[in-house]
Coordinates of C-alpha atoms in Angstrom, one line a residue:
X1 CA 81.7 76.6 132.0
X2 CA 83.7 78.9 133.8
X3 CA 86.0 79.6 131.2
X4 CA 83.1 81.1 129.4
X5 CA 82.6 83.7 132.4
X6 CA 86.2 84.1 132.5
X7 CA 86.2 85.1 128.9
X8 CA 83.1 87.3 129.0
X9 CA 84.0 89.1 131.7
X10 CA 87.6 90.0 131.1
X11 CA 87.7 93.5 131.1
X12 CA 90.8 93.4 129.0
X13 CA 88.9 91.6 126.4
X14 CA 85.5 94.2 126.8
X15 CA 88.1 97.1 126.2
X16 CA 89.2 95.7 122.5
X17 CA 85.5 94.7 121.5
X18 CA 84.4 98.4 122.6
X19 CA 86.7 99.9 121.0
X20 CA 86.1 98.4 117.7
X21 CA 82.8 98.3 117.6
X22 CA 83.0 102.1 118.0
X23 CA 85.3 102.4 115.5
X24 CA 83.0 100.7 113.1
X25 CA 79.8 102.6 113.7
X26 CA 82.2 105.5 113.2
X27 CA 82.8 104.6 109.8
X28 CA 79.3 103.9 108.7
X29 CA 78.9 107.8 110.0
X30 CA 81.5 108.8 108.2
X31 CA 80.7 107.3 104.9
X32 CA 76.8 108.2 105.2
X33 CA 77.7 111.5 105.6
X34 CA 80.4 111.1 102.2
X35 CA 78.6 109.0 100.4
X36 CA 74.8 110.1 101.8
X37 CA 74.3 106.5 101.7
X38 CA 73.9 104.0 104.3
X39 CA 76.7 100.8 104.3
X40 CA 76.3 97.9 106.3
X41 CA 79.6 96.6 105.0
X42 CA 81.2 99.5 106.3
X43 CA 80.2 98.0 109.6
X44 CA 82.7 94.9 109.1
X45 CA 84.5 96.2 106.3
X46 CA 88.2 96.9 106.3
X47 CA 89.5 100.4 105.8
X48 CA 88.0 103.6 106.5
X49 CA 88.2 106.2 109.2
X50 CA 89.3 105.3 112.4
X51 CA 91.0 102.5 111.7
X52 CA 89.1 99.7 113.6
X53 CA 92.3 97.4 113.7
X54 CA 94.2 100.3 115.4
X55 CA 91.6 101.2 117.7
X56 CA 91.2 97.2 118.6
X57 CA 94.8 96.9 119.1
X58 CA 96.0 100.0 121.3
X59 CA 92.8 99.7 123.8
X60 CA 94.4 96.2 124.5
X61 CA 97.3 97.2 125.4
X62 CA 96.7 100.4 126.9
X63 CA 94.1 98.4 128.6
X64 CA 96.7 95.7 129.9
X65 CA 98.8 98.5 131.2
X66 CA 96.2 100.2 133.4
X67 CA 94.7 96.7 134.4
X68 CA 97.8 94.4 134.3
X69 CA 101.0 97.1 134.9
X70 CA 102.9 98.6 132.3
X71 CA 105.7 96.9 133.3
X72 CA 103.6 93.7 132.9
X73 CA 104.1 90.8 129.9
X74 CA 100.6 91.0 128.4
X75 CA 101.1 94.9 128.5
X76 CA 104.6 94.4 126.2
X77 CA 102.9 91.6 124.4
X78 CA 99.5 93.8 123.2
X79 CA 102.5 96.5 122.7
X80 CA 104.3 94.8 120.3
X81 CA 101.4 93.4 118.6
X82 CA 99.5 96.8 118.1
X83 CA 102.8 98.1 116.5
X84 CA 103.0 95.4 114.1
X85 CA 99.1 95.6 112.9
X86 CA 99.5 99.3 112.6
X87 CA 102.4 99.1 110.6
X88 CA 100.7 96.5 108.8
X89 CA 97.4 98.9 107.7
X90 CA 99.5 101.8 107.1
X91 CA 101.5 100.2 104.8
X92 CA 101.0 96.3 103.6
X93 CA 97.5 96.4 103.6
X94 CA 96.8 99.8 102.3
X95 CA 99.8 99.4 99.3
X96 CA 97.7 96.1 98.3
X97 CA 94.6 98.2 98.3
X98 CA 96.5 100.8 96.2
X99 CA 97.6 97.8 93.6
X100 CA 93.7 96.2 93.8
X101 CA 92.4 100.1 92.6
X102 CA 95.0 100.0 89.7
X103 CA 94.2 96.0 88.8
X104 CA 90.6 96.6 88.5
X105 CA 91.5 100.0 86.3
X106 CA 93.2 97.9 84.3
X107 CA 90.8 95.3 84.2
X108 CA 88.2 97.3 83.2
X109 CA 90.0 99.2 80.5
X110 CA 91.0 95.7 79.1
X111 CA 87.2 94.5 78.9
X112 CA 86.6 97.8 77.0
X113 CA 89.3 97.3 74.4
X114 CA 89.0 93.7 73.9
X115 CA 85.1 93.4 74.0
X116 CA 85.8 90.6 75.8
X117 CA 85.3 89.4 80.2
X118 CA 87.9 88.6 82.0
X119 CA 87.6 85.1 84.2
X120 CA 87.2 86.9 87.3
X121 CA 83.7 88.6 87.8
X122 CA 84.5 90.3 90.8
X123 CA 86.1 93.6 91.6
X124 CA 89.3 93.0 93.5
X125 CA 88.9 94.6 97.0
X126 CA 90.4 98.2 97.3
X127 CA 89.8 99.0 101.0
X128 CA 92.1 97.4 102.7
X129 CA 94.5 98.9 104.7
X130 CA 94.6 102.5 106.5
X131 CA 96.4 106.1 105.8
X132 CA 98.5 107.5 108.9
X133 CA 95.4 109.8 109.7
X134 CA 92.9 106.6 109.6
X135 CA 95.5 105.0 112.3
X136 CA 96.6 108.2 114.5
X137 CA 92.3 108.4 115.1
X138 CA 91.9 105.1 116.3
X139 CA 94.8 104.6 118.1
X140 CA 93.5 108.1 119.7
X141 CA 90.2 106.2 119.8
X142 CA 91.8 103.3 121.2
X143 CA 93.4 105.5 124.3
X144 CA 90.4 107.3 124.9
X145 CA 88.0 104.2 125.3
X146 CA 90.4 101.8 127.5
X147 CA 90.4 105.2 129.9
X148 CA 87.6 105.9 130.2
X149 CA 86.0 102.4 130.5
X150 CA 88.7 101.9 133.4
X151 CA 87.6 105.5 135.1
X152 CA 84.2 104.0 134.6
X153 CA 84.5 100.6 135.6

């Protein structure tokens, strides 16, 4: 059992969880004020502003810098990692979005011209990845929460 209080209390670990359950409740602001309609997907959901994934990721490792050393392994571990997953949502992830929006345009328009349903029900999923500006906030929002949790605690 002590490897359950070792997990819940690592303050590395906290820092990430913080961070993007901030970023979350920051989009379901953000899209009740859009939309002026309440989302509880937007509370797990993928996309959106800040970026969840990029606050998650650069609270780690700015987290394992002030906690571990920057000069530490976790610190370039977390590092590398929060590069690759914000490359990943500025670009992968949010081109697939980009292709889902034009699949289920398509889709649509075919159902209207043929008379006729396609196989698949469902609307592809278009929120997927991040713009640059979805990313630069919650990295920002990443910074600002490992700080201030480590000022704080």
């Amino acid at each position: 059992m002590d490897f359950l209080l070792q997990i819940i209390t690592n303050k590395i670990l906290i820092v990430g969880v913080v961070s993007w359950f901030i970023a979350q409740v920051l989009k379901c602001i953000n899209n009740l004020i859009l939309t002026k309609k309440f989302s509880i997907e937007r509370l797990f959901g993928d996309g959106g502003m800040p970026s969840g994934h990029s606050a998650t990721v650069t609270s780690v490792a700015v987290a394992a810098g002030l906690y571990e050393g920057f000069n530490s392994a976790p610190f370039a571990v977390a590092t590398i990692v929060a590069i690759v997953v914000m490359h990943d949502a500025m670009n992968v992830r949010y081109q697939a979005g980009k292709q889902a929006e034009l699949l289920n345009v398509m889709a649509e328009m075919f159902e209207k011209v043929t008379g006729t349903d396609l196989p698949n029900e469902e609307k592809l999923k278009e929120l997927l990845g991040h713009t640059p500006l979805q990313v630069a906030a919650g990295g920002l929002l990443g910074v600002v929460t490992s700080v201030l949790m480590y000022l704080i605690f």
